[in-house]
Amino acid sequence: MPHDLPILYSFRRCPYAMRARLALWQSGVIVELREVVLRDKPAELIAASPKATVPVLVLPSGEVIAQSLDIMHWALAQSDPAAWHPPELAAQQIELITRHDIEFKPLLDAYKYPERHSQLSLEQHRDNAMYWLAENINQRLEGYTYLIDNQMRISDVAIAPFIRQFSAVDFPWFEQHAPAPLQNWLATFTESELLAAVMNKYPQWQAGDAPIYFGRKA
Ligand SMILES: N[C@@H](CCC(=O)N[C@@H](CS)C(=O)NCC(=O)O)C(=O)O
């Protein structure tokens, strides 16, 4: 069905959906947000994207963008007011995000669900993930305030939602053991107005509901 605004299928707590909402918010683009419950996905989402992961962005042209990083790119190509994704840093940032998604996400999942990865203990999974963060994230933050330089960029907002999840598994442990630069960088993100702006709660979307508009200028 033709529609005027892009439609974003989203799930509030999903870190991939969070990174998409962060970039959309930053771009000022207004979308119609449809909150998905993963165990009860709407037929419209499955029809648009048979793999049916969130986030999915359906453009008014009918084009479907079904990967969070591609949604970020699309949003910032519309408008990137604080240079989150300047061309001269693109290769470096995409490399870092991709490596995070491939290497850190499985370590995070093993720590979150140790019963599904019982060849190692919870502590071993946690230490593996922390080691990755120390080597790949904290080391960068010893030189700069953010991952690439002293400005928030696309790689910061793409990666921070996952590290927020890591910290939340056992926050007292994180506070005690994570290196200070990592903690400070994460706190800047978790306490930001930007994050608060994309974490509103919405009811599960159902066909026929009045549209919920999401965006900085909505
Ligand atoms: N590579 C995808 C991954 C998205 C993803 O895995 N999202 C999770 C939720 S956080 C999902 O939809 N899982 C499907 C399910 O649980 O059925 C992206 O970057 O958008």
CSV table of C-alpha atoms and ligand atoms in Angstrom, one decimal:
chain,number,residue,atom,x,y,z
A,1,MET,CA,0.0,0.0,0.0
A,2,PRO,CA,1.5,3.5,-0.8
A,3,HIS,CA,2.2,5.6,2.2
A,4,ASP,CA,3.7,9.1,2.7
A,5,LEU,CA,6.2,8.5,5.4
A,6,PRO,CA,8.8,5.8,5.8
A,7,ILE,CA,7.6,3.0,8.1
A,8,LEU,CA,9.9,1.8,10.8
A,9,TYR,CA,9.3,-1.6,12.3
A,10,SER,CA,11.1,-1.3,15.7
A,11,PHE,CA,11.4,-3.0,19.0
A,12,ARG,CA,12.3,-0.7,21.9
A,13,ARG,CA,15.0,-2.7,23.6
A,14,CYS,CA,16.6,-4.2,20.5
A,15,PRO,CA,20.1,-2.7,20.2
A,16,TYR,CA,19.9,-2.9,16.4
A,17,ALA,CA,16.6,-1.0,16.4
A,18,MET,CA,18.0,1.5,18.8
A,19,ARG,CA,20.9,2.3,16.5
A,20,ALA,CA,18.5,2.8,13.7
A,21,ARG,CA,16.2,5.1,15.7
A,22,LEU,CA,19.3,7.1,16.9
A,23,ALA,CA,20.4,7.8,13.3
A,24,LEU,CA,16.8,8.6,12.2
A,25,TRP,CA,16.4,10.9,15.1
A,26,GLN,CA,19.6,12.7,14.3
A,27,SER,CA,18.7,13.1,10.7
A,28,GLY,CA,15.4,14.8,11.5
A,29,VAL,CA,13.5,12.4,9.2
A,30,ILE,CA,10.0,11.6,10.5
A,31,VAL,CA,8.8,8.0,10.2
A,32,GLU,CA,5.8,6.1,11.2
A,33,LEU,CA,6.9,3.8,14.0
A,34,ARG,CA,5.4,0.4,14.4
A,35,GLU,CA,6.3,-1.3,17.7
A,36,VAL,CA,6.9,-5.0,17.2
A,37,VAL,CA,6.6,-7.8,19.7
A,38,LEU,CA,9.1,-10.4,18.5
A,39,ARG,CA,7.0,-13.4,19.5
A,40,ASP,CA,4.0,-12.0,17.7
A,41,LYS,CA,5.4,-10.3,14.5
A,42,PRO,CA,2.8,-8.6,12.3
A,43,ALA,CA,2.1,-10.1,8.9
A,44,GLU,CA,3.0,-6.7,7.3
A,45,LEU,CA,6.6,-7.0,8.6
A,46,ILE,CA,7.0,-10.5,7.4
A,47,ALA,CA,5.6,-9.5,4.0
A,48,ALA,CA,8.0,-6.6,3.7
A,49,SER,CA,11.0,-8.6,4.9
A,50,PRO,CA,10.6,-12.4,5.1
A,51,LYS,CA,13.6,-12.7,7.5
A,52,ALA,CA,11.5,-10.5,9.8
A,53,THR,CA,14.2,-9.1,12.1
A,54,VAL,CA,13.9,-5.6,13.4
A,55,PRO,CA,14.6,-2.9,12.5
A,56,VAL,CA,13.1,-2.7,9.0
A,57,LEU,CA,12.5,0.5,7.2
A,58,VAL,CA,9.9,0.6,4.3
A,59,LEU,CA,10.3,3.7,2.2
A,60,PRO,CA,7.3,5.4,0.4
A,61,SER,CA,8.7,4.0,-2.9
A,62,GLY,CA,8.3,0.5,-1.5
A,63,GLU,CA,12.0,0.0,-1.1
A,64,VAL,CA,12.8,-2.1,2.0
A,65,ILE,CA,15.9,-1.6,4.1
A,66,ALA,CA,16.3,-4.6,6.4
A,67,GLN,CA,19.7,-4.1,8.0
A,68,SER,CA,20.2,-1.6,10.9
A,69,LEU,CA,23.5,-0.3,9.5
A,70,ASP,CA,21.8,0.4,6.1
A,71,ILE,CA,19.0,2.3,7.9
A,72,MET,CA,21.6,4.4,9.6
A,73,HIS,CA,23.3,5.1,6.3
A,74,TRP,CA,20.1,6.0,4.6
A,75,ALA,CA,19.0,8.3,7.5
A,76,LEU,CA,22.4,10.2,7.6
A,77,ALA,CA,22.4,10.4,3.8
A,78,GLN,CA,19.2,12.5,4.1
A,79,SER,CA,20.8,14.8,6.7
A,80,ASP,CA,23.8,14.5,8.9
A,81,PRO,CA,23.9,17.8,10.9
A,82,ALA,CA,26.7,16.9,13.3
A,83,ALA,CA,28.9,15.0,10.8
A,84,TRP,CA,28.4,11.5,12.4
A,85,HIS,CA,29.3,9.9,9.1
A,86,PRO,CA,31.6,12.0,7.0
A,87,PRO,CA,33.0,10.3,3.9
A,88,GLU,CA,36.6,10.7,5.0
A,89,LEU,CA,35.9,8.5,8.1
A,90,ALA,CA,33.5,6.1,6.5
A,91,ALA,CA,35.8,3.2,5.8
A,92,GLN,CA,37.3,3.3,9.3
A,93,GLN,CA,33.9,3.6,11.0
A,94,ILE,CA,32.2,0.8,9.0
A,95,GLU,CA,35.2,-1.5,9.6
A,96,LEU,CA,34.9,-0.9,13.4
A,97,ILE,CA,31.1,-1.4,13.4
A,98,THR,CA,31.3,-4.5,11.3
A,99,ARG,CA,34.0,-6.0,13.5
A,100,HIS,CA,31.9,-5.2,16.6
A,101,ASP,CA,28.8,-6.9,15.1
A,102,ILE,CA,30.8,-10.0,14.0
A,103,GLU,CA,33.1,-10.4,17.0
A,104,PHE,CA,31.5,-8.8,20.0
A,105,LYS,CA,27.8,-9.6,19.5
A,106,PRO,CA,28.4,-13.4,19.9
A,107,LEU,CA,30.4,-12.8,23.1
A,108,LEU,CA,27.6,-10.6,24.4
A,109,ASP,CA,25.0,-13.3,23.7
A,110,ALA,CA,27.1,-16.0,25.4
A,111,TYR,CA,27.3,-13.8,28.5
A,112,LYS,CA,23.6,-12.9,28.4
A,113,TYR,CA,22.6,-16.5,27.9
A,114,PRO,CA,25.3,-18.7,29.4
A,115,GLU,CA,22.9,-21.7,29.7
A,116,ARG,CA,22.9,-21.8,25.8
A,117,HIS,CA,26.7,-21.7,25.8
A,118,SER,CA,27.5,-24.1,28.6
A,119,GLN,CA,31.0,-25.1,27.4
A,120,LEU,CA,32.2,-22.1,29.4
A,121,SER,CA,31.1,-20.5,32.7
A,122,LEU,CA,29.3,-17.2,32.9
A,123,GLU,CA,32.4,-15.6,34.3
A,124,GLN,CA,34.5,-16.9,31.4
A,125,HIS,CA,32.0,-15.5,28.9
A,126,ARG,CA,32.0,-12.2,30.7
A,127,ASP,CA,35.8,-12.1,30.8
A,128,ASN,CA,36.0,-12.9,27.0
A,129,ALA,CA,33.6,-10.0,26.2
A,130,MET,CA,35.4,-7.6,28.6
A,131,TYR,CA,38.7,-8.5,27.0
A,132,TRP,CA,37.3,-7.7,23.6
A,133,LEU,CA,36.0,-4.4,24.9
A,134,ALA,CA,39.3,-3.6,26.5
A,135,GLU,CA,41.3,-4.3,23.3
A,136,ASN,CA,39.0,-2.8,20.8
A,137,ILE,CA,36.9,-0.1,22.5
A,138,ASN,CA,38.7,1.0,25.6
A,139,GLN,CA,42.1,1.4,23.9
A,140,ARG,CA,40.5,4.0,21.5
A,141,LEU,CA,39.0,5.8,24.4
A,142,GLU,CA,42.4,6.3,26.1
A,143,GLY,CA,43.3,8.7,23.3
A,144,TYR,CA,40.0,10.3,22.5
A,145,THR,CA,36.6,11.0,24.2
A,146,TYR,CA,34.8,9.0,21.5
A,147,LEU,CA,35.7,6.0,19.4
A,148,ILE,CA,37.1,7.9,16.4
A,149,ASP,CA,38.0,11.3,17.7
A,150,ASN,CA,36.6,13.9,20.2
A,151,GLN,CA,33.1,13.9,18.6
A,152,MET,CA,30.3,11.5,18.7
A,153,ARG,CA,30.1,9.7,15.4
A,154,ILE,CA,28.0,6.9,13.8
A,155,SER,CA,30.3,4.2,15.2
A,156,ASP,CA,29.7,5.4,18.8
A,157,VAL,CA,25.9,5.3,18.5
A,158,ALA,CA,26.0,2.0,16.5
A,159,ILE,CA,28.0,0.2,19.1
A,160,ALA,CA,27.0,1.8,22.5
A,161,PRO,CA,23.6,0.1,22.7
A,162,PHE,CA,25.3,-3.3,22.8
A,163,ILE,CA,27.8,-2.3,25.4
A,164,ARG,CA,24.9,-0.9,27.4
A,165,GLN,CA,23.4,-4.4,27.3
A,166,PHE,CA,26.7,-5.8,28.4
A,167,SER,CA,26.9,-3.4,31.4
A,168,ALA,CA,23.3,-4.1,32.4
A,169,VAL,CA,23.8,-7.9,32.8
A,170,ASP,CA,25.6,-7.2,36.1
A,171,PHE,CA,26.0,-3.5,36.6
A,172,PRO,CA,27.7,-3.6,40.0
A,173,TRP,CA,30.4,-5.9,38.4
A,174,PHE,CA,30.7,-3.5,35.4
A,175,GLU,CA,31.2,-0.5,37.7
A,176,GLN,CA,33.8,-2.3,39.6
A,177,HIS,CA,35.8,-3.9,36.8
A,178,ALA,CA,35.3,-2.0,33.5
A,179,PRO,CA,38.1,0.5,32.8
A,180,ALA,CA,37.2,4.2,33.5
A,181,PRO,CA,37.4,5.4,29.8
A,182,LEU,CA,34.9,2.8,28.8
A,183,GLN,CA,32.6,3.6,31.7
A,184,ASN,CA,32.8,7.3,31.0
A,185,TRP,CA,32.0,6.9,27.3
A,186,LEU,CA,29.1,4.6,28.1
A,187,ALA,CA,27.7,7.0,30.7
A,188,THR,CA,27.8,9.9,28.3
A,189,PHE,CA,25.7,7.8,26.0
A,190,THR,CA,23.3,6.3,28.5
A,191,GLU,CA,22.7,9.7,30.2
A,192,SER,CA,22.2,11.6,27.0
A,193,GLU,CA,19.0,13.4,25.9
A,194,LEU,CA,19.6,11.6,22.6
A,195,LEU,CA,19.1,8.2,24.0
A,196,ALA,CA,16.2,9.3,26.1
A,197,ALA,CA,14.6,10.7,23.0
A,198,VAL,CA,14.6,7.3,21.2
A,199,MET,CA,13.5,5.2,24.2
A,200,ASN,CA,9.9,6.2,24.5
A,201,LYS,CA,7.5,3.3,25.1
A,202,TYR,CA,4.8,2.5,22.6
A,203,PRO,CA,2.1,-0.2,22.5
A,204,GLN,CA,2.4,-3.1,20.2
A,205,TRP,CA,1.4,-2.0,16.7
A,206,GLN,CA,-1.7,-3.5,15.1
A,207,ALA,CA,-3.1,-3.0,11.6
A,208,GLY,CA,-5.6,-0.1,11.7
A,209,ASP,CA,-4.0,1.7,14.6
A,210,ALA,CA,-3.6,5.5,14.3
A,211,PRO,CA,0.0,6.2,13.2
A,212,ILE,CA,2.7,7.0,15.7
A,213,TYR,CA,5.1,9.5,14.4
A,214,PHE,CA,8.7,9.3,15.4
A,215,GLY,CA,11.4,11.9,14.8
A,216,ARG,CA,13.1,14.9,16.1
A,217,LYS,CA,10.8,17.3,14.3
A,218,ALA,CA,7.6,15.3,14.7
B,1,LIG,N1,21.6,-7.9,11.2
B,1,LIG,C1,20.3,-7.4,11.6
B,1,LIG,C2,20.1,-8.0,13.0
B,1,LIG,C3,18.8,-7.6,13.6
B,1,LIG,C4,18.3,-8.5,14.7
B,1,LIG,O1,18.9,-9.6,14.9
B,1,LIG,N2,17.3,-8.1,15.5
B,1,LIG,C5,16.7,-9.0,16.5
B,1,LIG,C6,16.2,-8.3,17.7
B,1,LIG,S1,17.4,-7.4,18.6
B,1,LIG,C7,15.6,-9.7,15.8
B,1,LIG,O2,14.7,-9.1,15.2
B,1,LIG,N3,15.5,-11.0,16.0
B,1,LIG,C8,14.5,-11.8,15.4
B,1,LIG,C9,13.7,-12.6,16.3
B,1,LIG,O3,14.0,-12.6,17.5
B,1,LIG,O4,12.8,-13.3,15.9
B,1,LIG,C10,20.4,-5.9,11.7
B,1,LIG,O5,21.5,-5.3,11.8
B,1,LIG,O6,19.4,-5.2,11.6
